């Protein structure tokens, strides 16, 4: 069984992706899909802005980057931010075993629903993830609302 | 309010996509995102096989094809097959108002959950959709299981 130290190591990868997204002018959410053996199967970041593609959330980007897999049993999705319903649905449908969440302060998604449906959810409550996201939301509220399907309002 | 005749017209678009996918050797599921005014915002099909990309389900392809939208209020996702958890999560997160389902005989996804959470769900129970999918599942059980995150087994 991986421990908190290992989870934090995986979160660094997701954070690297999130920071790269921020540098590109994008929504700073990153994720990685980790194999049962601890290897990185895929990694990615939200690319709504960069690609003009609303379907690319951090988790779906990491899932896509991993390519076709025979099974997701034993895999972990690590993400800087609590997964939205779209990404929670991805985790449940494909039987990803565990979700490691950087922070759930700025957004609360489907993590309780996942836990109720047999997914192991680990909340690291990482201050760096929370600061990154809070800063982005304060600067770009309309873009953030668009990304989670809320009315972007003015701006 | 659109009526069943209009829903069936939209389903033809999704069916065209599904049939194109089958002709390409792919999983024959198609979808379209319809605007509040009845216009086609986006359309697409499952491309797991064609692109080697497990993130492209019919619904996510149609959503992506529509590009960035300010709001999904009043939109309809029409799909040949009941939406899986991944695609149901997409619908819920982005506030797509209605889902028109071609058939739910061969697969039962998150449509009840969507209905419980305020999404209008219309089940057309279209025999052509059901035959297309049943034929594909009989011929390619391993590929179908892979697409919904079940153990593909032998073959």
PDB file of C-alpha atoms in Angstrom:
ATOM      1  CA  UNK A   1       0.000   0.000   0.000  1.00  0.00           C
ATOM      2  CA  UNK A   2       1.344   3.423  -0.878  1.00  0.00           C
ATOM      3  CA  UNK A   3       1.639   5.900   1.979  1.00  0.00           C
ATOM      4  CA  UNK A   4       1.116   9.631   2.361  1.00  0.00           C
ATOM      5  CA  UNK A   5       4.696  10.306   1.345  1.00  0.00           C
ATOM      6  CA  UNK A   6       4.098   8.499  -1.932  1.00  0.00           C
ATOM      7  CA  UNK A   7       0.796  10.339  -2.450  1.00  0.00           C
ATOM      8  CA  UNK A   8       2.591  13.630  -1.985  1.00  0.00           C
ATOM      9  CA  UNK A   9       5.181  12.608  -4.554  1.00  0.00           C
ATOM     10  CA  UNK A  10       2.427  11.902  -7.082  1.00  0.00           C
ATOM     11  CA  UNK A  11       0.805  15.230  -6.249  1.00  0.00           C
ATOM     12  CA  UNK A  12       4.041  16.990  -7.255  1.00  0.00           C
ATOM     13  CA  UNK A  13       3.515  15.675 -10.786  1.00  0.00           C
ATOM     14  CA  UNK A  14      -0.049  16.997 -10.857  1.00  0.00           C
ATOM     15  CA  UNK A  15       1.173  20.328  -9.494  1.00  0.00           C
ATOM     16  CA  UNK A  16       3.833  20.562 -12.212  1.00  0.00           C
ATOM     17  CA  UNK A  17       1.062  20.149 -14.771  1.00  0.00           C
ATOM     18  CA  UNK A  18      -1.103  22.765 -13.060  1.00  0.00           C
ATOM     19  CA  UNK A  19       1.750  25.276 -12.966  1.00  0.00           C
ATOM     20  CA  UNK A  20       2.529  24.649 -16.628  1.00  0.00           C
ATOM     21  CA  UNK A  21      -1.135  25.334 -17.394  1.00  0.00           C
ATOM     22  CA  UNK A  22      -1.025  28.600 -15.469  1.00  0.00           C
ATOM     23  CA  UNK A  23       2.106  29.659 -17.387  1.00  0.00           C
ATOM     24  CA  UNK A  24       0.194  29.018 -20.629  1.00  0.00           C
ATOM     25  CA  UNK A  25      -2.677  31.221 -19.481  1.00  0.00           C
ATOM     26  CA  UNK A  26      -4.882  28.249 -18.717  1.00  0.00           C
ATOM     27  CA  UNK A  27      -6.916  26.958 -15.811  1.00  0.00           C
ATOM     28  CA  UNK A  28      -4.285  25.631 -13.368  1.00  0.00           C
ATOM     29  CA  UNK A  29      -5.507  22.122 -12.645  1.00  0.00           C
ATOM     30  CA  UNK A  30      -3.258  19.142 -13.215  1.00  0.00           C
ATOM     31  CA  UNK A  31      -3.573  15.415 -12.770  1.00  0.00           C
ATOM     32  CA  UNK A  32      -1.783  12.126 -13.285  1.00  0.00           C
ATOM     33  CA  UNK A  33      -2.926   8.539 -13.585  1.00  0.00           C
ATOM     34  CA  UNK A  34      -0.690   6.240 -11.549  1.00  0.00           C
ATOM     35  CA  UNK A  35      -0.458   2.524 -12.208  1.00  0.00           C
ATOM     36  CA  UNK A  36      -0.932  -0.172  -9.591  1.00  0.00           C
ATOM     37  CA  UNK A  37       2.886  -0.485  -9.501  1.00  0.00           C
ATOM     38  CA  UNK A  38       3.366   3.228  -8.847  1.00  0.00           C
ATOM     39  CA  UNK A  39       4.454   4.101 -12.379  1.00  0.00           C
ATOM     40  CA  UNK A  40       3.043   7.168 -14.138  1.00  0.00           C
ATOM     41  CA  UNK A  41       0.657   5.962 -16.840  1.00  0.00           C
ATOM     42  CA  UNK A  42      -0.390   9.419 -17.985  1.00  0.00           C
ATOM     43  CA  UNK A  43      -0.373  13.061 -16.957  1.00  0.00           C
ATOM     44  CA  UNK A  44      -2.048  16.203 -18.147  1.00  0.00           C
ATOM     45  CA  UNK A  45      -3.701  19.510 -17.399  1.00  0.00           C
ATOM     46  CA  UNK A  46      -6.831  21.464 -18.110  1.00  0.00           C
ATOM     47  CA  UNK A  47      -6.588  22.875 -21.630  1.00  0.00           C
ATOM     48  CA  UNK A  48      -9.881  24.730 -22.053  1.00  0.00           C
ATOM     49  CA  UNK A  49      -8.049  27.945 -22.883  1.00  0.00           C
ATOM     50  CA  UNK A  50      -4.969  26.570 -24.633  1.00  0.00           C
ATOM     51  CA  UNK A  51      -6.869  24.285 -27.035  1.00  0.00           C
ATOM     52  CA  UNK A  52     -10.277  25.972 -26.903  1.00  0.00           C
ATOM     53  CA  UNK A  53     -11.472  22.549 -25.768  1.00  0.00           C
ATOM     54  CA  UNK A  54     -13.867  22.357 -22.812  1.00  0.00           C
ATOM     55  CA  UNK A  55     -13.621  18.557 -22.688  1.00  0.00           C
ATOM     56  CA  UNK A  56     -10.015  18.581 -21.480  1.00  0.00           C
ATOM     57  CA  UNK A  57      -9.985  18.711 -17.701  1.00  0.00           C
ATOM     58  CA  UNK A  58      -6.845  17.694 -15.825  1.00  0.00           C
ATOM     59  CA  UNK A  59      -8.153  14.212 -15.089  1.00  0.00           C
ATOM     60  CA  UNK A  60      -9.473  13.523 -18.588  1.00  0.00           C
ATOM     61  CA  UNK A  61      -6.146  14.738 -20.034  1.00  0.00           C
ATOM     62  CA  UNK A  62      -4.206  12.323 -17.816  1.00  0.00           C
ATOM     63  CA  UNK A  63      -6.619   9.496 -18.651  1.00  0.00           C
ATOM     64  CA  UNK A  64      -6.243  10.194 -22.373  1.00  0.00           C
ATOM     65  CA  UNK A  65      -2.464  10.429 -22.105  1.00  0.00           C
ATOM     66  CA  UNK A  66      -2.395   6.933 -20.597  1.00  0.00           C
ATOM     67  CA  UNK A  67      -3.930   5.498 -23.772  1.00  0.00           C
ATOM     68  CA  UNK A  68      -5.999   2.352 -23.881  1.00  0.00           C
ATOM     69  CA  UNK A  69      -5.626   0.250 -20.753  1.00  0.00           C
ATOM     70  CA  UNK A  70      -6.861  -3.255 -20.238  1.00  0.00           C
ATOM     71  CA  UNK A  71      -7.944  -2.498 -16.688  1.00  0.00           C
ATOM     72  CA  UNK A  72      -7.833   0.384 -14.229  1.00  0.00           C
ATOM     73  CA  UNK A  73      -7.905  -1.856 -11.166  1.00  0.00           C
ATOM     74  CA  UNK A  74      -5.329  -0.626  -8.682  1.00  0.00           C
ATOM     75  CA  UNK A  75      -4.763   2.686 -10.460  1.00  0.00           C
ATOM     76  CA  UNK A  76      -4.821   6.073  -8.750  1.00  0.00           C
ATOM     77  CA  UNK A  77      -5.944   9.390 -10.184  1.00  0.00           C
ATOM     78  CA  UNK A  78      -4.071  12.176  -8.448  1.00  0.00           C
ATOM     79  CA  UNK A  79      -5.392  15.667  -9.038  1.00  0.00           C
ATOM     80  CA  UNK A  80      -4.642  19.106  -7.672  1.00  0.00           C
ATOM     81  CA  UNK A  81      -8.347  19.875  -7.181  1.00  0.00           C
ATOM     82  CA  UNK A  82     -11.380  17.857  -6.098  1.00  0.00           C
ATOM     83  CA  UNK A  83     -12.808  16.180  -9.209  1.00  0.00           C
ATOM     84  CA  UNK A  84     -15.931  17.700 -10.771  1.00  0.00           C
ATOM     85  CA  UNK A  85     -18.902  15.478 -11.708  1.00  0.00           C
ATOM     86  CA  UNK A  86     -17.502  14.924 -15.182  1.00  0.00           C
ATOM     87  CA  UNK A  87     -14.176  13.673 -13.851  1.00  0.00           C
ATOM     88  CA  UNK A  88     -15.818  11.798 -10.974  1.00  0.00           C
ATOM     89  CA  UNK A  89     -17.946   9.987 -13.540  1.00  0.00           C
ATOM     90  CA  UNK A  90     -14.782   9.068 -15.437  1.00  0.00           C
ATOM     91  CA  UNK A  91     -13.260   7.560 -12.286  1.00  0.00           C
ATOM     92  CA  UNK A  92     -16.384   5.563 -11.464  1.00  0.00           C
ATOM     93  CA  UNK A  93     -17.054   4.312 -14.986  1.00  0.00           C
ATOM     94  CA  UNK A  94     -13.567   3.008 -15.584  1.00  0.00           C
ATOM     95  CA  UNK A  95     -13.057   1.528 -12.138  1.00  0.00           C
ATOM     96  CA  UNK A  96     -10.105   3.674 -11.127  1.00  0.00           C
ATOM     97  CA  UNK A  97      -9.458   2.462  -7.573  1.00  0.00           C
ATOM     98  CA  UNK A  98      -8.268   5.560  -5.791  1.00  0.00           C
ATOM     99  CA  UNK A  99      -8.407   9.338  -6.085  1.00  0.00           C
ATOM    100  CA  UNK A 100      -5.809  11.483  -4.354  1.00  0.00           C
ATOM    101  CA  UNK A 101      -7.082  15.050  -4.072  1.00  0.00           C
ATOM    102  CA  UNK A 102      -4.708  17.982  -3.587  1.00  0.00           C
ATOM    103  CA  UNK A 103      -7.390  20.250  -2.157  1.00  0.00           C
ATOM    104  CA  UNK A 104     -11.151  20.577  -1.865  1.00  0.00           C
ATOM    105  CA  UNK A 105     -11.292  24.053  -0.286  1.00  0.00           C
ATOM    106  CA  UNK A 106     -11.967  26.028  -3.460  1.00  0.00           C
ATOM    107  CA  UNK A 107     -14.267  23.481  -5.118  1.00  0.00           C
ATOM    108  CA  UNK A 108     -16.224  20.486  -3.923  1.00  0.00           C
ATOM    109  CA  UNK A 109     -17.024  17.928  -6.587  1.00  0.00           C
ATOM    110  CA  UNK A 110     -18.019  14.307  -6.559  1.00  0.00           C
ATOM    111  CA  UNK A 111     -15.535  12.912  -4.056  1.00  0.00           C
ATOM    112  CA  UNK A 112     -18.171  11.899  -1.474  1.00  0.00           C
ATOM    113  CA  UNK A 113     -20.192  10.175  -4.199  1.00  0.00           C
ATOM    114  CA  UNK A 114     -17.068   8.322  -5.277  1.00  0.00           C
ATOM    115  CA  UNK A 115     -16.328   7.233  -1.708  1.00  0.00           C
ATOM    116  CA  UNK A 116     -19.916   5.971  -1.354  1.00  0.00           C
ATOM    117  CA  UNK A 117     -19.391   3.947  -4.513  1.00  0.00           C
ATOM    118  CA  UNK A 118     -16.261   2.114  -3.483  1.00  0.00           C
ATOM    119  CA  UNK A 119     -13.503   4.465  -4.611  1.00  0.00           C
ATOM    120  CA  UNK A 120     -10.801   5.204  -2.043  1.00  0.00           C
ATOM    121  CA  UNK A 121     -10.574   8.968  -1.657  1.00  0.00           C
ATOM    122  CA  UNK A 122      -7.526  10.565  -0.047  1.00  0.00           C
ATOM    123  CA  UNK A 123      -7.675  14.290   0.673  1.00  0.00           C
ATOM    124  CA  UNK A 124      -4.221  15.794   1.173  1.00  0.00           C
ATOM    125  CA  UNK A 125      -5.437  19.367   1.782  1.00  0.00           C
ATOM    126  CA  UNK A 126      -2.256  20.755   0.292  1.00  0.00           C
ATOM    127  CA  UNK A 127      -1.821  24.511   0.876  1.00  0.00           C
ATOM    128  CA  UNK A 128       0.117  25.013  -2.370  1.00  0.00           C
ATOM    129  CA  UNK A 129      -2.741  23.564  -4.442  1.00  0.00           C
ATOM    130  CA  UNK A 130      -5.279  25.687  -2.590  1.00  0.00           C
ATOM    131  CA  UNK A 131      -3.282  28.898  -3.026  1.00  0.00           C
ATOM    132  CA  UNK A 132      -2.736  28.253  -6.713  1.00  0.00           C
ATOM    133  CA  UNK A 133      -6.443  27.740  -7.315  1.00  0.00           C
ATOM    134  CA  UNK A 134      -7.669  30.539  -5.042  1.00  0.00           C
ATOM    135  CA  UNK A 135      -5.338  32.976  -6.789  1.00  0.00           C
ATOM    136  CA  UNK A 136      -6.589  31.903 -10.203  1.00  0.00           C
ATOM    137  CA  UNK A 137     -10.268  32.133  -9.223  1.00  0.00           C
ATOM    138  CA  UNK A 138      -9.746  35.627  -7.802  1.00  0.00           C
ATOM    139  CA  UNK A 139      -8.072  36.777 -11.014  1.00  0.00           C
ATOM    140  CA  UNK A 140     -10.281  34.985 -13.559  1.00  0.00           C
ATOM    141  CA  UNK A 141     -13.714  34.356 -12.047  1.00  0.00           C
ATOM    142  CA  UNK A 142     -15.511  34.211 -15.418  1.00  0.00           C
ATOM    143  CA  UNK A 143     -13.107  31.654 -16.847  1.00  0.00           C
ATOM    144  CA  UNK A 144     -13.374  29.532 -13.735  1.00  0.00           C
ATOM    145  CA  UNK A 145     -17.168  29.620 -13.805  1.00  0.00           C
ATOM    146  CA  UNK A 146     -17.142  28.626 -17.463  1.00  0.00           C
ATOM    147  CA  UNK A 147     -14.919  25.664 -16.653  1.00  0.00           C
ATOM    148  CA  UNK A 148     -17.357  24.265 -14.104  1.00  0.00           C
ATOM    149  CA  UNK A 149     -20.471  25.048 -16.089  1.00  0.00           C
ATOM    150  CA  UNK A 150     -21.594  28.032 -14.027  1.00  0.00           C
ATOM    151  CA  UNK A 151     -22.779  31.251 -15.607  1.00  0.00           C
ATOM    152  CA  UNK A 152     -19.554  33.122 -16.415  1.00  0.00           C
ATOM    153  CA  UNK A 153     -21.329  36.461 -15.881  1.00  0.00           C
ATOM    154  CA  UNK A 154     -19.638  39.626 -17.047  1.00  0.00           C
ATOM    155  CA  UNK A 155     -15.969  39.696 -17.999  1.00  0.00           C
TER     156      UNK A 155
ATOM    157  CA  UNK B   1     -40.888  22.725 -26.449  1.00  0.00           C
ATOM    158  CA  UNK B   2     -39.528  20.208 -28.934  1.00  0.00           C
ATOM    159  CA  UNK B   3     -41.656  17.110 -29.504  1.00  0.00           C
ATOM    160  CA  UNK B   4     -40.916  13.456 -30.106  1.00  0.00           C
ATOM    161  CA  UNK B   5     -40.711  14.043 -33.847  1.00  0.00           C
ATOM    162  CA  UNK B   6     -37.967  16.582 -33.284  1.00  0.00           C
ATOM    163  CA  UNK B   7     -36.167  14.254 -30.863  1.00  0.00           C
ATOM    164  CA  UNK B   8     -36.230  11.529 -33.495  1.00  0.00           C
ATOM    165  CA  UNK B   9     -34.766  13.933 -36.024  1.00  0.00           C
ATOM    166  CA  UNK B  10     -31.877  14.688 -33.669  1.00  0.00           C
ATOM    167  CA  UNK B  11     -31.398  10.978 -33.062  1.00  0.00           C
ATOM    168  CA  UNK B  12     -30.843  10.495 -36.812  1.00  0.00           C
ATOM    169  CA  UNK B  13     -27.757  12.687 -36.514  1.00  0.00           C
ATOM    170  CA  UNK B  14     -26.445  10.606 -33.615  1.00  0.00           C
ATOM    171  CA  UNK B  15     -27.194   7.436 -35.577  1.00  0.00           C
ATOM    172  CA  UNK B  16     -25.280   8.742 -38.594  1.00  0.00           C
ATOM    173  CA  UNK B  17     -22.292   9.246 -36.320  1.00  0.00           C
ATOM    174  CA  UNK B  18     -22.661   5.766 -34.820  1.00  0.00           C
ATOM    175  CA  UNK B  19     -22.852   4.149 -38.267  1.00  0.00           C
ATOM    176  CA  UNK B  20     -19.792   6.079 -39.425  1.00  0.00           C
ATOM    177  CA  UNK B  21     -17.967   4.764 -36.355  1.00  0.00           C
ATOM    178  CA  UNK B  22     -18.970   1.206 -37.160  1.00  0.00           C
ATOM    179  CA  UNK B  23     -17.705   1.625 -40.736  1.00  0.00           C
ATOM    180  CA  UNK B  24     -14.364   2.764 -39.307  1.00  0.00           C
ATOM    181  CA  UNK B  25     -14.129  -0.353 -37.125  1.00  0.00           C
ATOM    182  CA  UNK B  26     -15.024   1.567 -34.002  1.00  0.00           C
ATOM    183  CA  UNK B  27     -17.553   1.326 -31.191  1.00  0.00           C
ATOM    184  CA  UNK B  28     -20.841   2.436 -32.821  1.00  0.00           C
ATOM    185  CA  UNK B  29     -22.078   5.114 -30.449  1.00  0.00           C
ATOM    186  CA  UNK B  30     -22.865   8.578 -31.698  1.00  0.00           C
ATOM    187  CA  UNK B  31     -24.152  11.775 -30.159  1.00  0.00           C
ATOM    188  CA  UNK B  32     -24.956  15.388 -30.873  1.00  0.00           C
ATOM    189  CA  UNK B  33     -25.300  18.493 -28.728  1.00  0.00           C
ATOM    190  CA  UNK B  34     -28.347  20.502 -29.730  1.00  0.00           C
ATOM    191  CA  UNK B  35     -28.727  24.170 -28.879  1.00  0.00           C
ATOM    192  CA  UNK B  36     -31.719  25.691 -27.139  1.00  0.00           C
ATOM    193  CA  UNK B  37     -32.858  26.912 -30.587  1.00  0.00           C
ATOM    194  CA  UNK B  38     -32.658  23.422 -32.098  1.00  0.00           C
ATOM    195  CA  UNK B  39     -29.426  24.008 -33.999  1.00  0.00           C
ATOM    196  CA  UNK B  40     -26.661  21.407 -33.957  1.00  0.00           C
ATOM    197  CA  UNK B  41     -23.833  22.760 -31.804  1.00  0.00           C
ATOM    198  CA  UNK B  42     -21.629  19.712 -32.117  1.00  0.00           C
ATOM    199  CA  UNK B  43     -21.677  16.064 -33.116  1.00  0.00           C
ATOM    200  CA  UNK B  44     -19.336  13.130 -32.740  1.00  0.00           C
ATOM    201  CA  UNK B  45     -18.779   9.450 -32.131  1.00  0.00           C
ATOM    202  CA  UNK B  46     -16.823   7.108 -29.946  1.00  0.00           C
ATOM    203  CA  UNK B  47     -13.229   6.995 -31.215  1.00  0.00           C
ATOM    204  CA  UNK B  48     -11.533   4.596 -28.799  1.00  0.00           C
ATOM    205  CA  UNK B  49     -10.418   2.378 -31.669  1.00  0.00           C
ATOM    206  CA  UNK B  50      -9.930   4.961 -34.415  1.00  0.00           C
ATOM    207  CA  UNK B  51      -7.766   7.325 -32.332  1.00  0.00           C
ATOM    208  CA  UNK B  52      -6.595   4.884 -29.653  1.00  0.00           C
ATOM    209  CA  UNK B  53      -8.213   7.363 -27.276  1.00  0.00           C
ATOM    210  CA  UNK B  54     -10.401   6.008 -24.468  1.00  0.00           C
ATOM    211  CA  UNK B  55     -11.540   9.516 -23.486  1.00  0.00           C
ATOM    212  CA  UNK B  56     -13.579  10.010 -26.651  1.00  0.00           C
ATOM    213  CA  UNK B  57     -17.077   8.703 -26.056  1.00  0.00           C
ATOM    214  CA  UNK B  58     -19.899   9.825 -28.342  1.00  0.00           C
ATOM    215  CA  UNK B  59     -21.124  12.449 -25.903  1.00  0.00           C
ATOM    216  CA  UNK B  60     -17.691  13.859 -25.052  1.00  0.00           C
ATOM    217  CA  UNK B  61     -16.898  14.043 -28.784  1.00  0.00           C
ATOM    218  CA  UNK B  62     -20.078  16.034 -29.454  1.00  0.00           C
ATOM    219  CA  UNK B  63     -19.390  18.279 -26.455  1.00  0.00           C
ATOM    220  CA  UNK B  64     -15.848  18.919 -27.677  1.00  0.00           C
ATOM    221  CA  UNK B  65     -17.016  19.571 -31.227  1.00  0.00           C
ATOM    222  CA  UNK B  66     -19.310  22.307 -29.929  1.00  0.00           C
ATOM    223  CA  UNK B  67     -16.304  24.207 -28.574  1.00  0.00           C
ATOM    224  CA  UNK B  68     -16.479  26.618 -25.661  1.00  0.00           C
ATOM    225  CA  UNK B  69     -20.012  27.647 -24.803  1.00  0.00           C
ATOM    226  CA  UNK B  70     -21.055  30.389 -22.440  1.00  0.00           C
ATOM    227  CA  UNK B  71     -23.892  28.276 -21.068  1.00  0.00           C
ATOM    228  CA  UNK B  72     -25.496  24.907 -21.672  1.00  0.00           C
ATOM    229  CA  UNK B  73     -28.892  25.959 -20.359  1.00  0.00           C
ATOM    230  CA  UNK B  74     -31.559  24.707 -22.725  1.00  0.00           C
ATOM    231  CA  UNK B  75     -29.216  22.385 -24.624  1.00  0.00           C
ATOM    232  CA  UNK B  76     -29.946  18.733 -25.345  1.00  0.00           C
ATOM    233  CA  UNK B  77     -27.481  15.874 -25.583  1.00  0.00           C
ATOM    234  CA  UNK B  78     -28.881  13.242 -27.921  1.00  0.00           C
ATOM    235  CA  UNK B  79     -27.102   9.906 -27.879  1.00  0.00           C
ATOM    236  CA  UNK B  80     -27.703   6.512 -29.444  1.00  0.00           C
ATOM    237  CA  UNK B  81     -27.027   4.720 -26.153  1.00  0.00           C
ATOM    238  CA  UNK B  82     -27.766   5.474 -22.495  1.00  0.00           C
ATOM    239  CA  UNK B  83     -24.912   7.633 -21.168  1.00  0.00           C
ATOM    240  CA  UNK B  84     -22.275   5.944 -19.007  1.00  0.00           C
ATOM    241  CA  UNK B  85     -21.199   7.530 -15.690  1.00  0.00           C
ATOM    242  CA  UNK B  86     -18.461   9.485 -17.425  1.00  0.00           C
ATOM    243  CA  UNK B  87     -20.878  11.045 -19.911  1.00  0.00           C
ATOM    244  CA  UNK B  88     -23.600  11.438 -17.290  1.00  0.00           C
ATOM    245  CA  UNK B  89     -21.129  13.369 -15.165  1.00  0.00           C
ATOM    246  CA  UNK B  90     -20.406  15.603 -18.154  1.00  0.00           C
ATOM    247  CA  UNK B  91     -24.110  16.368 -18.556  1.00  0.00           C
ATOM    248  CA  UNK B  92     -24.574  17.141 -14.875  1.00  0.00           C
ATOM    249  CA  UNK B  93     -21.435  19.238 -14.451  1.00  0.00           C
ATOM    250  CA  UNK B  94     -22.101  21.506 -17.397  1.00  0.00           C
ATOM    251  CA  UNK B  95     -25.816  21.881 -16.800  1.00  0.00           C
ATOM    252  CA  UNK B  96     -26.985  20.350 -20.061  1.00  0.00           C
ATOM    253  CA  UNK B  97     -30.761  20.497 -19.669  1.00  0.00           C
ATOM    254  CA  UNK B  98     -31.960  17.407 -21.453  1.00  0.00           C
ATOM    255  CA  UNK B  99     -30.689  14.000 -22.570  1.00  0.00           C
ATOM    256  CA  UNK B 100     -32.430  12.143 -25.384  1.00  0.00           C
ATOM    257  CA  UNK B 101     -31.453   8.479 -25.275  1.00  0.00           C
ATOM    258  CA  UNK B 102     -31.766   6.235 -28.318  1.00  0.00           C
ATOM    259  CA  UNK B 103     -31.865   3.040 -26.304  1.00  0.00           C
ATOM    260  CA  UNK B 104     -31.076   1.699 -22.849  1.00  0.00           C
ATOM    261  CA  UNK B 105     -31.632  -2.010 -23.537  1.00  0.00           C
ATOM    262  CA  UNK B 106     -28.002  -2.987 -24.074  1.00  0.00           C
ATOM    263  CA  UNK B 107     -26.521  -0.695 -21.413  1.00  0.00           C
ATOM    264  CA  UNK B 108     -27.885   1.151 -18.439  1.00  0.00           C
ATOM    265  CA  UNK B 109     -25.845   4.135 -17.354  1.00  0.00           C
ATOM    266  CA  UNK B 110     -26.519   7.185 -15.264  1.00  0.00           C
ATOM    267  CA  UNK B 111     -29.832   8.305 -16.711  1.00  0.00           C
ATOM    268  CA  UNK B 112     -31.818   7.743 -13.481  1.00  0.00           C
ATOM    269  CA  UNK B 113     -29.205   9.681 -11.522  1.00  0.00           C
ATOM    270  CA  UNK B 114     -29.473  12.500 -14.041  1.00  0.00           C
ATOM    271  CA  UNK B 115     -33.257  12.550 -13.768  1.00  0.00           C
ATOM    272  CA  UNK B 116     -32.977  12.691  -9.969  1.00  0.00           C
ATOM    273  CA  UNK B 117     -30.685  15.662 -10.349  1.00  0.00           C
ATOM    274  CA  UNK B 118     -32.902  17.802 -12.514  1.00  0.00           C
ATOM    275  CA  UNK B 119     -31.986  16.715 -16.024  1.00  0.00           C
ATOM    276  CA  UNK B 120     -34.897  15.909 -18.341  1.00  0.00           C
ATOM    277  CA  UNK B 121     -34.350  12.396 -19.678  1.00  0.00           C
ATOM    278  CA  UNK B 122     -36.223  11.194 -22.757  1.00  0.00           C
ATOM    279  CA  UNK B 123     -35.925   7.529 -23.674  1.00  0.00           C
ATOM    280  CA  UNK B 124     -36.894   6.847 -27.286  1.00  0.00           C
ATOM    281  CA  UNK B 125     -36.245   3.092 -27.174  1.00  0.00           C
ATOM    282  CA  UNK B 126     -35.322   3.093 -30.834  1.00  0.00           C
ATOM    283  CA  UNK B 127     -35.034  -0.424 -32.331  1.00  0.00           C
ATOM    284  CA  UNK B 128     -32.383   0.625 -34.853  1.00  0.00           C
ATOM    285  CA  UNK B 129     -30.092   1.899 -32.083  1.00  0.00           C
ATOM    286  CA  UNK B 130     -30.626  -1.266 -30.062  1.00  0.00           C
ATOM    287  CA  UNK B 131     -29.919  -3.564 -33.018  1.00  0.00           C
ATOM    288  CA  UNK B 132     -26.777  -1.667 -33.953  1.00  0.00           C
ATOM    289  CA  UNK B 133     -25.396  -1.952 -30.429  1.00  0.00           C
ATOM    290  CA  UNK B 134     -26.493  -5.539 -29.786  1.00  0.00           C
ATOM    291  CA  UNK B 135     -24.846  -6.628 -33.024  1.00  0.00           C
ATOM    292  CA  UNK B 136     -21.623  -4.886 -32.111  1.00  0.00           C
ATOM    293  CA  UNK B 137     -21.529  -6.323 -28.581  1.00  0.00           C
ATOM    294  CA  UNK B 138     -22.102  -9.842 -29.917  1.00  0.00           C
ATOM    295  CA  UNK B 139     -19.267  -9.463 -32.395  1.00  0.00           C
ATOM    296  CA  UNK B 140     -16.775  -7.572 -30.216  1.00  0.00           C
ATOM    297  CA  UNK B 141     -17.454  -8.337 -26.551  1.00  0.00           C
ATOM    298  CA  UNK B 142     -13.887  -7.598 -25.408  1.00  0.00           C
ATOM    299  CA  UNK B 143     -13.820  -4.194 -27.086  1.00  0.00           C
ATOM    300  CA  UNK B 144     -17.178  -3.294 -25.633  1.00  0.00           C
ATOM    301  CA  UNK B 145     -16.121  -4.316 -22.131  1.00  0.00           C
ATOM    302  CA  UNK B 146     -12.971  -2.251 -22.481  1.00  0.00           C
ATOM    303  CA  UNK B 147     -15.044   0.763 -23.465  1.00  0.00           C
ATOM    304  CA  UNK B 148     -17.136   0.628 -20.309  1.00  0.00           C
ATOM    305  CA  UNK B 149     -14.277  -0.272 -17.980  1.00  0.00           C
ATOM    306  CA  UNK B 150     -15.182  -3.926 -17.520  1.00  0.00           C
ATOM    307  CA  UNK B 151     -12.584  -6.670 -17.688  1.00  0.00           C
ATOM    308  CA  UNK B 152     -12.215  -7.346 -21.428  1.00  0.00           C
ATOM    309  CA  UNK B 153     -11.371 -10.999 -20.710  1.00  0.00           C
ATOM    310  CA  UNK B 154      -9.949 -13.129 -23.514  1.00  0.00           C
ATOM    311  CA  UNK B 155     -10.059 -12.009 -27.117  1.00  0.00           C
TER     312      UNK B 155
END
